[in-house]
Every structure is written in structure tokens, then in C-alpha cells.
Amino acid sequence: MVTREDIEAAAARIDGMIRRTPMKPSPSLSELAGGPVWLKCEHHQETGAFKLRGASNAAARLGRVAGVTTASTGNHGRALAHAARQLGLPAVICVSRLVPQNKLDAIEALGAEARVIGASQDEAFEEARRLEREEGFALVPPFDHPDVIAGQGTLGLEILSQLPEAAALAIPLSGGGLLAGVAAAAKALRPDIRIVGISMERGAAMAASLAAGHPVEVEELETLADSLGGGIGLDNRLTFAMCRDLMDELVLLTEEEIAAGLRHLALEEGEVVEGAAAVGAAAILAGKLRAQGGPLVLLLSGGNIDPARHAAILGEET
Ligand SMILES: *Cc1c(COP(=O)(O)O)cnc(C)c1O
């Protein structure tokens, strides 16, 4: 398990590598939720998502390595490339041939090598493992690693320093590194705080695993909350148990509900977020989440969405 001390050490270690992001009240969502709602604007983080916290902490903890590697082309790959550059470490992000050129360009713009290998994500991951085994690289996984979880947990400390009276935190949930870290930090400081995990109905691996009582695989389906897709690993070591023990409530959302949340944040709050980060607002709008007993904080986890896609969703009125 990851402790409060691990998370406080992570906060000291990554201070200067990450931004402290703004927290602001949302009058429109407070009205709908029946109590005060605040937005933790982590989509304003450098690289556009909270993943920079975990990647920076994990990379800064490494001893002598040839470099860092991973197979994520999403927010984690971007975060690891950025953290490696700050630490002066080479980074190789392994990708399959299916990954579009603009994503390769984005990785290389951060000073990392995008190594195109194989026809699937699994083959790209195999190359990351080979770099670890044979070339002395450290493979930094996206969620199931104590240093990654501790880094994400710094967000829990930051939220409670900005709003000590917070009564509940609504956290987007995929592999569970974010929820595990934030919940460990928040519950260490405030054991009575309510932790709500939120995923999409389509292909939520942690929800299915919690229901089964052990990690299970689910079919990966296309979703507006693309950063919430993917499995938790059948050999999950940490995040499954931590989410099981620390999460008080789980909310699942339809694609239409997520789209409505994304529109509301853009039109009423002026915040452009990706689908994964819109789930808290979506849950309130859908009547699945209320503010009870004190302020409810929605964690806006990332803002990396293709502008054309964002505009198209704004145009789709329901
Ligand atoms: C990765 C990610 C999540 C989910 O984090 P986990 O640690 O996998 O649960 C949520 N939102 C965004 C924007 C992400 O990139």
C-alpha cells in the first residue's frame, strides 16, 4: 500500500516539476447538486493531465538507468516524455504502426523517441519490456506502481490544502492509480471524506473487477472517455485492492451523459476538458451524484481532446 508519508515525499520531490492547479467554485453545478461544488482544474496541468505527477515522481526516483520507456500513446506517454526531458533522461515511447503521425509528432516534440514497432499495442508493449530487460531502461507503467500512485496522490494533498472542508471527491476511474493515490492522501488527512469513483458504462474494467471480487478483463469499447479505457491487468498488484478498500461509491455513465457533462463544462464554466474529465459534471447532471454534508470537489483530470471533436460534441444538442 502507498502511505501518506510516501505521498508527502512525492510532493516534495516533484515540487518544481509540476504546476499547482487552480480550484474554483461552480455556481451552476452547485445549484444542480443541492450543495457547493468545486472544480479542481487539473486539466491546466503541464501536458494537459494529472499523469505528469505520477510520471515525474516515478522517473525522479530511479537510480542509474539508460532511460525510461512505456507503451502508452495517451496522457501517460506524454507525461513520461515530459518528465524524462526535465530530468535529462532519454525516453523511448513504444507505439504500434496503427498510431497516427500527429501522435508520433507530439511525442517527439517533447524530446522523446517514438519507436514504431509491431501491429498492436501488445507488440509495442513487448518492445518496452525488451528495452527494460536488455538495454537497462526503466519501464514506468501508467497506474499500477507505488511511485506512480504516490505521485497522483499529491493531488489529494493539494485539494485539501486548497479546500480543507471538502466533504467528497469525485474522481474519474480507469486503472485506479489516480483514485488510489488521491483517496490514500485524502483519507489519511480526513478519514470521513467520501470518495466517489466514476467510469463509463462501456468497458469499465475496474467496475467489473470489483463486482467479480478480483481483476477481470473486459472488452475494450470505443468511448468518449477514451482516457478511461483499457484493462487493470490480471496481475494487478496495488490499485485493485486500494480502490476496493478506499472507494465509498461507484457511478457509471452512458455516452450521452458524458457528452452532456463535457458540454456543460464548456458552455457554463468555460472549461475545455476531455471526456474522461467530464464525468463528475456528467454524474451531477444525470442525477447520480449530489453534494451532501459539505463541498463536493470534481476532479477535472485532463484536457487533451482534439478541438474538432470537442466542437462536434458541443454542436450535438440532446
Ligand atoms: C489516465 C486518466 C484517468 C484515469 O486514471 P487511472 O489512474 O487510470 O484511474 C482519468 N482522466 C484522465 C484525463 C487520464 O488521462
mmCIF file of C-alpha atoms and ligand atoms in Angstrom:
data_model
loop_
_atom_site.group_PDB
_atom_site.id
_atom_site.type_symbol
_atom_site.label_atom_id
_atom_site.label_comp_id
_atom_site.label_asym_id
_atom_site.label_seq_id
_atom_site.Cartn_x
_atom_site.Cartn_y
_atom_site.Cartn_z
ATOM 1 C CA MET A 1 0.000 0.000 0.000
ATOM 2 C CA VAL A 2 1.006 3.586 -0.529
ATOM 3 C CA THR A 3 1.129 5.684 2.645
ATOM 4 C CA ARG A 4 0.666 9.334 3.492
ATOM 5 C CA GLU A 5 4.447 9.549 4.055
ATOM 6 C CA ASP A 6 5.101 8.228 0.523
ATOM 7 C CA ILE A 7 2.743 10.849 -0.876
ATOM 8 C CA GLU A 8 4.248 13.694 1.144
ATOM 9 C CA ALA A 9 7.717 12.630 -0.023
ATOM 10 C CA ALA A 10 6.428 12.590 -3.615
ATOM 11 C CA ALA A 11 5.045 16.117 -3.215
ATOM 12 C CA ALA A 12 8.452 17.392 -2.066
ATOM 13 C CA ARG A 13 10.223 15.502 -4.874
ATOM 14 C CA ILE A 14 8.079 16.802 -7.755
ATOM 15 C CA ASP A 15 7.683 20.345 -6.464
ATOM 16 C CA GLY A 16 9.089 22.430 -9.323
ATOM 17 C CA MET A 17 8.355 19.723 -11.917
ATOM 18 C CA ILE A 18 4.584 20.220 -11.875
ATOM 19 C CA ARG A 19 2.114 23.090 -11.561
ATOM 20 C CA ARG A 20 -0.191 23.722 -8.620
ATOM 21 C CA THR A 21 -3.518 23.892 -10.467
ATOM 22 C CA PRO A 22 -6.491 26.157 -9.686
ATOM 23 C CA MET A 23 -9.603 25.227 -7.699
ATOM 24 C CA LYS A 24 -12.780 27.197 -8.346
ATOM 25 C CA PRO A 25 -16.417 27.094 -7.272
ATOM 26 C CA SER A 26 -19.105 26.144 -9.797
ATOM 27 C CA PRO A 27 -22.354 28.044 -9.171
ATOM 28 C CA SER A 28 -24.200 26.210 -11.963
ATOM 29 C CA LEU A 29 -23.317 22.717 -10.714
ATOM 30 C CA SER A 30 -23.851 23.713 -7.062
ATOM 31 C CA GLU A 31 -27.415 24.595 -7.952
ATOM 32 C CA LEU A 32 -27.974 21.201 -9.581
ATOM 33 C CA ALA A 33 -26.155 19.156 -6.916
ATOM 34 C CA GLY A 34 -28.021 20.679 -3.968
ATOM 35 C CA GLY A 35 -24.808 21.910 -2.279
ATOM 36 C CA PRO A 36 -21.453 23.541 -3.001
ATOM 37 C CA VAL A 37 -19.487 22.094 -5.928
ATOM 38 C CA TRP A 38 -15.866 22.983 -6.690
ATOM 39 C CA LEU A 39 -13.767 22.226 -9.761
ATOM 40 C CA LYS A 40 -10.145 21.123 -9.364
ATOM 41 C CA CYS A 41 -8.742 22.274 -12.691
ATOM 42 C CA GLU A 42 -6.005 19.700 -13.198
ATOM 43 C CA HIS A 43 -6.553 19.885 -16.964
ATOM 44 C CA HIS A 44 -4.459 23.058 -16.629
ATOM 45 C CA GLN A 45 -1.520 20.865 -15.575
ATOM 46 C CA GLU A 46 1.571 20.918 -17.820
ATOM 47 C CA THR A 47 0.997 18.268 -20.581
ATOM 48 C CA GLY A 48 -2.746 18.660 -20.019
ATOM 49 C CA ALA A 49 -3.350 15.949 -17.419
ATOM 50 C CA PHE A 50 -2.554 14.826 -13.861
ATOM 51 C CA LYS A 51 -0.389 11.957 -15.150
ATOM 52 C CA LEU A 52 2.636 14.250 -15.028
ATOM 53 C CA ARG A 53 2.567 13.920 -11.229
ATOM 54 C CA GLY A 54 2.978 10.136 -11.167
ATOM 55 C CA ALA A 55 5.384 10.003 -14.107
ATOM 56 C CA SER A 56 7.570 12.733 -12.571
ATOM 57 C CA ASN A 57 7.679 11.032 -9.182
ATOM 58 C CA ALA A 58 8.468 7.608 -10.663
ATOM 59 C CA ALA A 59 11.154 8.961 -13.004
ATOM 60 C CA ALA A 60 12.762 11.085 -10.270
ATOM 61 C CA ARG A 61 13.019 8.014 -8.000
ATOM 62 C CA LEU A 62 15.042 5.980 -10.493
ATOM 63 C CA GLY A 63 18.688 5.331 -9.866
ATOM 64 C CA ARG A 64 21.083 4.844 -12.762
ATOM 65 C CA VAL A 65 19.094 3.799 -15.815
ATOM 66 C CA ALA A 66 19.714 4.051 -19.545
ATOM 67 C CA GLY A 67 16.378 5.799 -19.942
ATOM 68 C CA VAL A 68 12.649 5.380 -19.403
ATOM 69 C CA THR A 69 10.087 3.652 -21.563
ATOM 70 C CA THR A 70 6.387 2.872 -21.782
ATOM 71 C CA ALA A 71 3.875 1.879 -24.439
ATOM 72 C CA SER A 72 1.168 4.483 -23.784
ATOM 73 C CA THR A 73 0.408 6.966 -26.549
ATOM 74 C CA GLY A 74 -2.065 8.852 -24.401
ATOM 75 C CA ASN A 75 -1.644 11.111 -21.405
ATOM 76 C CA HIS A 76 0.827 8.806 -19.651
ATOM 77 C CA GLY A 77 3.242 8.613 -22.582
ATOM 78 C CA ARG A 78 3.135 12.353 -22.937
ATOM 79 C CA ALA A 79 3.732 12.846 -19.212
ATOM 80 C CA LEU A 80 6.652 10.417 -19.126
ATOM 81 C CA ALA A 81 8.295 12.092 -22.127
ATOM 82 C CA HIS A 82 7.995 15.476 -20.414
ATOM 83 C CA ALA A 83 9.276 14.226 -17.043
ATOM 84 C CA ALA A 84 12.243 12.484 -18.713
ATOM 85 C CA ARG A 85 13.224 15.654 -20.504
ATOM 86 C CA GLN A 86 13.125 17.613 -17.249
ATOM 87 C CA LEU A 87 15.379 15.026 -15.616
ATOM 88 C CA GLY A 88 17.726 14.738 -18.603
ATOM 89 C CA LEU A 89 16.829 11.067 -19.179
ATOM 90 C CA PRO A 90 16.317 9.527 -22.632
ATOM 91 C CA ALA A 91 12.727 8.351 -23.208
ATOM 92 C CA VAL A 92 11.505 5.807 -25.751
ATOM 93 C CA ILE A 93 7.742 5.620 -26.168
ATOM 94 C CA CYS A 94 6.897 2.370 -27.987
ATOM 95 C CA VAL A 95 3.926 2.568 -30.352
ATOM 96 C CA SER A 96 2.315 0.290 -32.892
ATOM 97 C CA ARG A 97 2.048 1.022 -36.612
ATOM 98 C CA LEU A 98 -1.609 1.954 -36.068
ATOM 99 C CA VAL A 99 -0.758 5.115 -34.157
ATOM 100 C CA PRO A 100 -1.315 8.219 -36.307
ATOM 101 C CA GLN A 101 1.554 10.512 -37.308
ATOM 102 C CA ASN A 102 0.249 13.501 -35.299
ATOM 103 C CA LYS A 103 0.597 11.452 -32.090
ATOM 104 C CA LEU A 104 4.159 10.477 -33.051
ATOM 105 C CA ASP A 105 4.942 14.130 -33.713
ATOM 106 C CA ALA A 106 3.544 15.130 -30.314
ATOM 107 C CA ILE A 107 5.789 12.575 -28.540
ATOM 108 C CA GLU A 108 8.870 13.703 -30.483
ATOM 109 C CA ALA A 109 8.077 17.363 -29.810
ATOM 110 C CA LEU A 110 8.612 16.500 -26.132
ATOM 111 C CA GLY A 111 12.115 15.277 -26.905
ATOM 112 C CA ALA A 112 11.305 11.546 -26.714
ATOM 113 C CA GLU A 113 11.760 8.883 -29.377
ATOM 114 C CA ALA A 114 8.535 7.401 -30.715
ATOM 115 C CA ARG A 115 9.585 3.863 -31.635
ATOM 116 C CA VAL A 116 7.153 2.371 -34.126
ATOM 117 C CA ILE A 117 7.094 -1.388 -33.722
ATOM 118 C CA GLY A 118 4.552 -4.124 -34.347
ATOM 119 C CA ALA A 119 0.934 -4.088 -35.387
ATOM 120 C CA SER A 120 -0.693 -3.859 -31.980
ATOM 121 C CA GLN A 121 -0.416 -2.229 -28.594
ATOM 122 C CA ASP A 122 0.653 -5.608 -27.182
ATOM 123 C CA GLU A 123 3.623 -5.787 -29.561
ATOM 124 C CA ALA A 124 4.596 -2.210 -28.697
ATOM 125 C CA PHE A 125 4.460 -3.162 -25.026
ATOM 126 C CA GLU A 126 6.670 -6.172 -25.737
ATOM 127 C CA GLU A 127 9.342 -3.787 -27.106
ATOM 128 C CA ALA A 128 9.121 -1.689 -23.917
ATOM 129 C CA ARG A 129 9.670 -4.863 -21.904
ATOM 130 C CA ARG A 130 12.624 -5.811 -24.111
ATOM 131 C CA LEU A 131 14.200 -2.377 -23.520
ATOM 132 C CA GLU A 132 13.806 -2.987 -19.798
ATOM 133 C CA ARG A 133 15.254 -6.488 -19.921
ATOM 134 C CA GLU A 134 18.090 -5.989 -22.372
ATOM 135 C CA GLU A 135 19.016 -2.316 -22.500
ATOM 136 C CA GLY A 136 18.726 -1.069 -18.940
ATOM 137 C CA PHE A 137 15.634 1.087 -19.421
ATOM 138 C CA ALA A 138 13.086 1.507 -16.639
ATOM 139 C CA LEU A 139 9.539 0.679 -17.716
ATOM 140 C CA VAL A 140 7.237 3.170 -15.990
ATOM 141 C CA PRO A 141 3.687 1.781 -16.019
ATOM 142 C CA PRO A 142 0.644 4.080 -16.213
ATOM 143 C CA PHE A 143 -1.018 3.228 -12.881
ATOM 144 C CA ASP A 144 -0.077 0.027 -11.041
ATOM 145 C CA HIS A 145 3.182 1.181 -9.440
ATOM 146 C CA PRO A 146 3.756 2.625 -5.944
ATOM 147 C CA ASP A 147 5.699 5.684 -7.144
ATOM 148 C CA VAL A 148 3.079 6.473 -9.784
ATOM 149 C CA ILE A 149 0.259 6.143 -7.247
ATOM 150 C CA ALA A 150 2.130 8.322 -4.733
ATOM 151 C CA GLY A 151 2.669 10.978 -7.405
ATOM 152 C CA GLN A 152 -1.036 11.047 -8.304
ATOM 153 C CA GLY A 153 -1.749 11.210 -4.562
ATOM 154 C CA THR A 154 -0.126 14.643 -4.369
ATOM 155 C CA LEU A 155 -3.332 15.884 -5.958
ATOM 156 C CA GLY A 156 -5.224 14.753 -2.837
ATOM 157 C CA LEU A 157 -2.906 16.788 -0.587
ATOM 158 C CA GLU A 158 -3.239 19.784 -2.897
ATOM 159 C CA ILE A 159 -7.049 19.644 -2.966
ATOM 160 C CA LEU A 160 -7.301 19.541 0.830
ATOM 161 C CA SER A 161 -4.806 22.382 1.199
ATOM 162 C CA GLN A 162 -6.992 24.475 -1.117
ATOM 163 C CA LEU A 163 -10.349 23.409 0.358
ATOM 164 C CA PRO A 164 -9.843 21.817 3.812
ATOM 165 C CA GLU A 165 -13.610 21.499 4.372
ATOM 166 C CA ALA A 166 -14.176 19.302 1.274
ATOM 167 C CA ALA A 167 -16.646 16.529 2.172
ATOM 168 C CA ALA A 168 -16.465 14.432 -1.004
ATOM 169 C CA LEU A 169 -14.186 13.954 -4.002
ATOM 170 C CA ALA A 170 -15.478 12.739 -7.388
ATOM 171 C CA ILE A 171 -12.630 11.030 -9.257
ATOM 172 C CA PRO A 172 -12.515 9.652 -12.825
ATOM 173 C CA LEU A 173 -11.622 5.962 -12.596
ATOM 174 C CA SER A 174 -9.791 3.703 -15.041
ATOM 175 C CA GLY A 175 -6.744 1.714 -13.889
ATOM 176 C CA GLY A 176 -7.226 3.324 -10.493
ATOM 177 C CA GLY A 177 -3.844 4.975 -9.921
ATOM 178 C CA LEU A 178 -5.482 8.369 -9.606
ATOM 179 C CA LEU A 179 -8.234 7.239 -7.246
ATOM 180 C CA ALA A 180 -5.906 5.081 -5.137
ATOM 181 C CA GLY A 181 -3.400 7.897 -4.631
ATOM 182 C CA VAL A 182 -5.883 10.704 -4.070
ATOM 183 C CA ALA A 183 -8.011 8.592 -1.723
ATOM 184 C CA ALA A 184 -4.985 7.426 0.291
ATOM 185 C CA ALA A 185 -3.883 11.036 0.786
ATOM 186 C CA ALA A 186 -7.342 12.431 1.485
ATOM 187 C CA LYS A 187 -8.425 9.690 3.894
ATOM 188 C CA ALA A 188 -5.149 9.925 5.818
ATOM 189 C CA LEU A 189 -5.899 13.597 6.457
ATOM 190 C CA ARG A 190 -9.677 13.295 6.733
ATOM 191 C CA PRO A 191 -10.891 9.722 7.389
ATOM 192 C CA ASP A 192 -14.536 10.780 6.946
ATOM 193 C CA ILE A 193 -14.125 12.179 3.409
ATOM 194 C CA ARG A 194 -16.321 10.450 0.791
ATOM 195 C CA ILE A 195 -14.551 9.072 -2.296
ATOM 196 C CA VAL A 196 -16.687 8.595 -5.405
ATOM 197 C CA GLY A 197 -15.185 6.828 -8.438
ATOM 198 C CA ILE A 198 -16.757 7.483 -11.830
ATOM 199 C CA SER A 199 -16.378 5.449 -15.043
ATOM 200 C CA MET A 200 -18.239 4.973 -18.294
ATOM 201 C CA GLU A 201 -20.668 2.058 -18.668
ATOM 202 C CA ARG A 202 -18.852 0.913 -21.819
ATOM 203 C CA GLY A 203 -15.898 -1.284 -20.843
ATOM 204 C CA ALA A 204 -15.168 -0.216 -17.255
ATOM 205 C CA ALA A 205 -12.553 -2.763 -16.171
ATOM 206 C CA MET A 206 -12.244 -1.668 -12.524
ATOM 207 C CA ALA A 207 -16.017 -1.725 -12.014
ATOM 208 C CA ALA A 208 -16.253 -5.234 -13.478
ATOM 209 C CA SER A 209 -13.277 -6.383 -11.400
ATOM 210 C CA LEU A 210 -14.714 -5.007 -8.152
ATOM 211 C CA ALA A 211 -18.021 -6.731 -8.889
ATOM 212 C CA ALA A 212 -16.214 -10.025 -9.539
ATOM 213 C CA GLY A 213 -14.019 -9.658 -6.449
ATOM 214 C CA HIS A 214 -10.779 -9.996 -8.469
ATOM 215 C CA PRO A 215 -9.221 -8.412 -11.589
ATOM 216 C CA VAL A 216 -11.059 -9.421 -14.765
ATOM 217 C CA GLU A 217 -10.710 -8.494 -18.425
ATOM 218 C CA VAL A 218 -13.451 -6.606 -20.225
ATOM 219 C CA GLU A 219 -13.936 -5.979 -23.898
ATOM 220 C CA GLU A 220 -12.475 -2.582 -24.783
ATOM 221 C CA LEU A 221 -15.138 -0.464 -26.447
ATOM 222 C CA GLU A 222 -14.919 2.944 -28.017
ATOM 223 C CA THR A 223 -15.975 5.681 -25.608
ATOM 224 C CA LEU A 224 -15.982 9.432 -25.390
ATOM 225 C CA ALA A 225 -13.989 8.977 -22.175
ATOM 226 C CA ASP A 226 -11.099 7.412 -24.102
ATOM 227 C CA SER A 227 -8.576 8.022 -21.294
ATOM 228 C CA LEU A 228 -10.705 5.731 -19.092
ATOM 229 C CA GLY A 229 -10.441 2.725 -21.469
ATOM 230 C CA GLY A 230 -8.150 -0.284 -21.064
ATOM 231 C CA GLY A 231 -7.775 -3.042 -18.505
ATOM 232 C CA ILE A 232 -6.408 -3.051 -14.950
ATOM 233 C CA GLY A 233 -4.095 -6.048 -15.553
ATOM 234 C CA LEU A 234 -4.969 -9.580 -14.432
ATOM 235 C CA ASP A 235 -1.805 -9.487 -12.306
ATOM 236 C CA ASN A 236 -2.786 -6.144 -10.711
ATOM 237 C CA ARG A 237 -0.708 -5.607 -7.584
ATOM 238 C CA LEU A 238 -1.922 -2.408 -5.939
ATOM 239 C CA THR A 239 -4.709 -0.378 -7.487
ATOM 240 C CA PHE A 240 -7.422 -3.052 -7.356
ATOM 241 C CA ALA A 241 -7.027 -3.576 -3.608
ATOM 242 C CA MET A 242 -6.651 0.136 -2.888
ATOM 243 C CA CYS A 243 -9.772 1.083 -4.872
ATOM 244 C CA ARG A 244 -11.712 -1.741 -3.204
ATOM 245 C CA ASP A 245 -10.679 -0.524 0.244
ATOM 246 C CA LEU A 246 -10.801 3.254 -0.233
ATOM 247 C CA MET A 247 -13.682 3.962 -2.625
ATOM 248 C CA ASP A 248 -17.079 4.603 -0.992
ATOM 249 C CA GLU A 249 -19.219 4.740 -4.096
ATOM 250 C CA LEU A 250 -19.011 3.982 -7.818
ATOM 251 C CA VAL A 251 -21.025 5.773 -10.514
ATOM 252 C CA LEU A 252 -21.294 4.558 -14.136
ATOM 253 C CA LEU A 253 -22.333 6.808 -17.019
ATOM 254 C CA THR A 254 -23.719 6.456 -20.538
ATOM 255 C CA GLU A 255 -22.045 8.106 -23.511
ATOM 256 C CA GLU A 256 -24.870 10.679 -23.747
ATOM 257 C CA GLU A 257 -24.420 11.591 -20.096
ATOM 258 C CA ILE A 258 -20.672 12.102 -20.567
ATOM 259 C CA ALA A 259 -21.300 14.299 -23.619
ATOM 260 C CA ALA A 260 -23.744 16.423 -21.609
ATOM 261 C CA GLY A 261 -21.132 16.876 -18.863
ATOM 262 C CA LEU A 262 -18.499 17.926 -21.372
ATOM 263 C CA ARG A 263 -20.919 20.457 -22.940
ATOM 264 C CA HIS A 264 -21.907 21.855 -19.564
ATOM 265 C CA LEU A 265 -18.285 22.416 -18.503
ATOM 266 C CA ALA A 266 -17.535 24.195 -21.783
ATOM 267 C CA LEU A 267 -20.676 26.314 -22.032
ATOM 268 C CA GLU A 268 -21.400 27.114 -18.367
ATOM 269 C CA GLU A 269 -17.887 27.051 -16.885
ATOM 270 C CA GLY A 270 -15.641 27.881 -19.830
ATOM 271 C CA GLU A 271 -13.522 24.766 -19.222
ATOM 272 C CA VAL A 272 -12.460 22.652 -22.187
ATOM 273 C CA VAL A 273 -11.920 19.116 -20.912
ATOM 274 C CA GLU A 274 -11.659 15.661 -22.448
ATOM 275 C CA GLY A 275 -14.442 13.098 -21.942
ATOM 276 C CA ALA A 276 -12.712 11.367 -19.022
ATOM 277 C CA ALA A 277 -12.584 14.639 -17.102
ATOM 278 C CA ALA A 278 -16.250 15.480 -17.674
ATOM 279 C CA VAL A 279 -17.617 12.525 -15.700
ATOM 280 C CA GLY A 280 -18.125 14.395 -12.403
ATOM 281 C CA ALA A 281 -20.231 17.107 -14.010
ATOM 282 C CA ALA A 282 -21.994 14.413 -16.041
ATOM 283 C CA ALA A 283 -22.899 12.469 -12.896
ATOM 284 C CA ILE A 284 -24.449 15.568 -11.310
ATOM 285 C CA LEU A 285 -26.426 16.408 -14.456
ATOM 286 C CA ALA A 286 -27.651 12.789 -14.642
ATOM 287 C CA GLY A 287 -28.894 12.951 -11.045
ATOM 288 C CA LYS A 288 -26.363 10.275 -9.995
ATOM 289 C CA LEU A 289 -24.255 12.492 -7.704
ATOM 290 C CA ARG A 290 -25.239 15.103 -5.106
ATOM 291 C CA ALA A 291 -23.333 17.380 -2.721
ATOM 292 C CA GLN A 292 -24.228 16.224 0.788
ATOM 293 C CA GLY A 293 -22.765 17.312 4.104
ATOM 294 C CA GLY A 294 -20.281 19.798 2.640
ATOM 295 C CA PRO A 295 -18.423 20.764 -0.524
ATOM 296 C CA LEU A 296 -18.108 18.245 -3.358
ATOM 297 C CA VAL A 297 -14.921 18.518 -5.451
ATOM 298 C CA LEU A 298 -14.953 17.355 -9.078
ATOM 299 C CA LEU A 299 -11.509 16.392 -10.333
ATOM 300 C CA LEU A 300 -11.132 17.643 -13.914
ATOM 301 C CA SER A 301 -8.356 15.206 -14.779
ATOM 302 C CA GLY A 302 -7.333 16.222 -18.288
ATOM 303 C CA GLY A 303 -7.957 18.441 -21.273
ATOM 304 C CA ASN A 304 -6.388 16.587 -24.176
ATOM 305 C CA ILE A 305 -9.169 16.374 -26.713
ATOM 306 C CA ASP A 306 -8.987 17.003 -30.424
ATOM 307 C CA PRO A 307 -10.510 20.504 -30.911
ATOM 308 C CA ALA A 308 -12.613 19.340 -33.868
ATOM 309 C CA ARG A 309 -14.050 16.518 -31.771
ATOM 310 C CA HIS A 310 -14.785 18.903 -28.910
ATOM 311 C CA ALA A 311 -16.549 21.295 -31.276
ATOM 312 C CA ALA A 312 -18.594 18.425 -32.746
ATOM 313 C CA ILE A 313 -19.782 17.361 -29.285
ATOM 314 C CA LEU A 314 -20.757 20.953 -28.443
ATOM 315 C CA GLY A 315 -22.800 21.019 -31.635
ATOM 316 C CA GLU A 316 -24.746 17.823 -30.814
ATOM 317 C CA GLU A 317 -27.621 19.091 -28.727
ATOM 318 C CA THR A 318 -29.622 16.456 -26.930
HETATM 319 C C1 LIG B 1 -5.371 8.218 -17.006
HETATM 320 C C2 LIG B 1 -6.512 9.155 -16.871
HETATM 321 C C3 LIG B 1 -7.582 8.917 -15.981
HETATM 322 C C4 LIG B 1 -7.693 7.657 -15.161
HETATM 323 O O1 LIG B 1 -6.610 7.455 -14.302
HETATM 324 P P1 LIG B 1 -6.320 5.997 -13.688
HETATM 325 O O2 LIG B 1 -5.172 6.176 -12.783
HETATM 326 O O3 LIG B 1 -6.008 5.081 -14.841
HETATM 327 O O4 LIG B 1 -7.576 5.561 -12.997
HETATM 328 C C5 LIG B 1 -8.565 9.881 -15.879
HETATM 329 N N1 LIG B 1 -8.545 11.002 -16.610
HETATM 330 C C6 LIG B 1 -7.543 11.259 -17.490
HETATM 331 C C7 LIG B 1 -7.594 12.522 -18.261
HETATM 332 C C8 LIG B 1 -6.488 10.355 -17.647
HETATM 333 O O5 LIG B 1 -5.511 10.615 -18.511
#
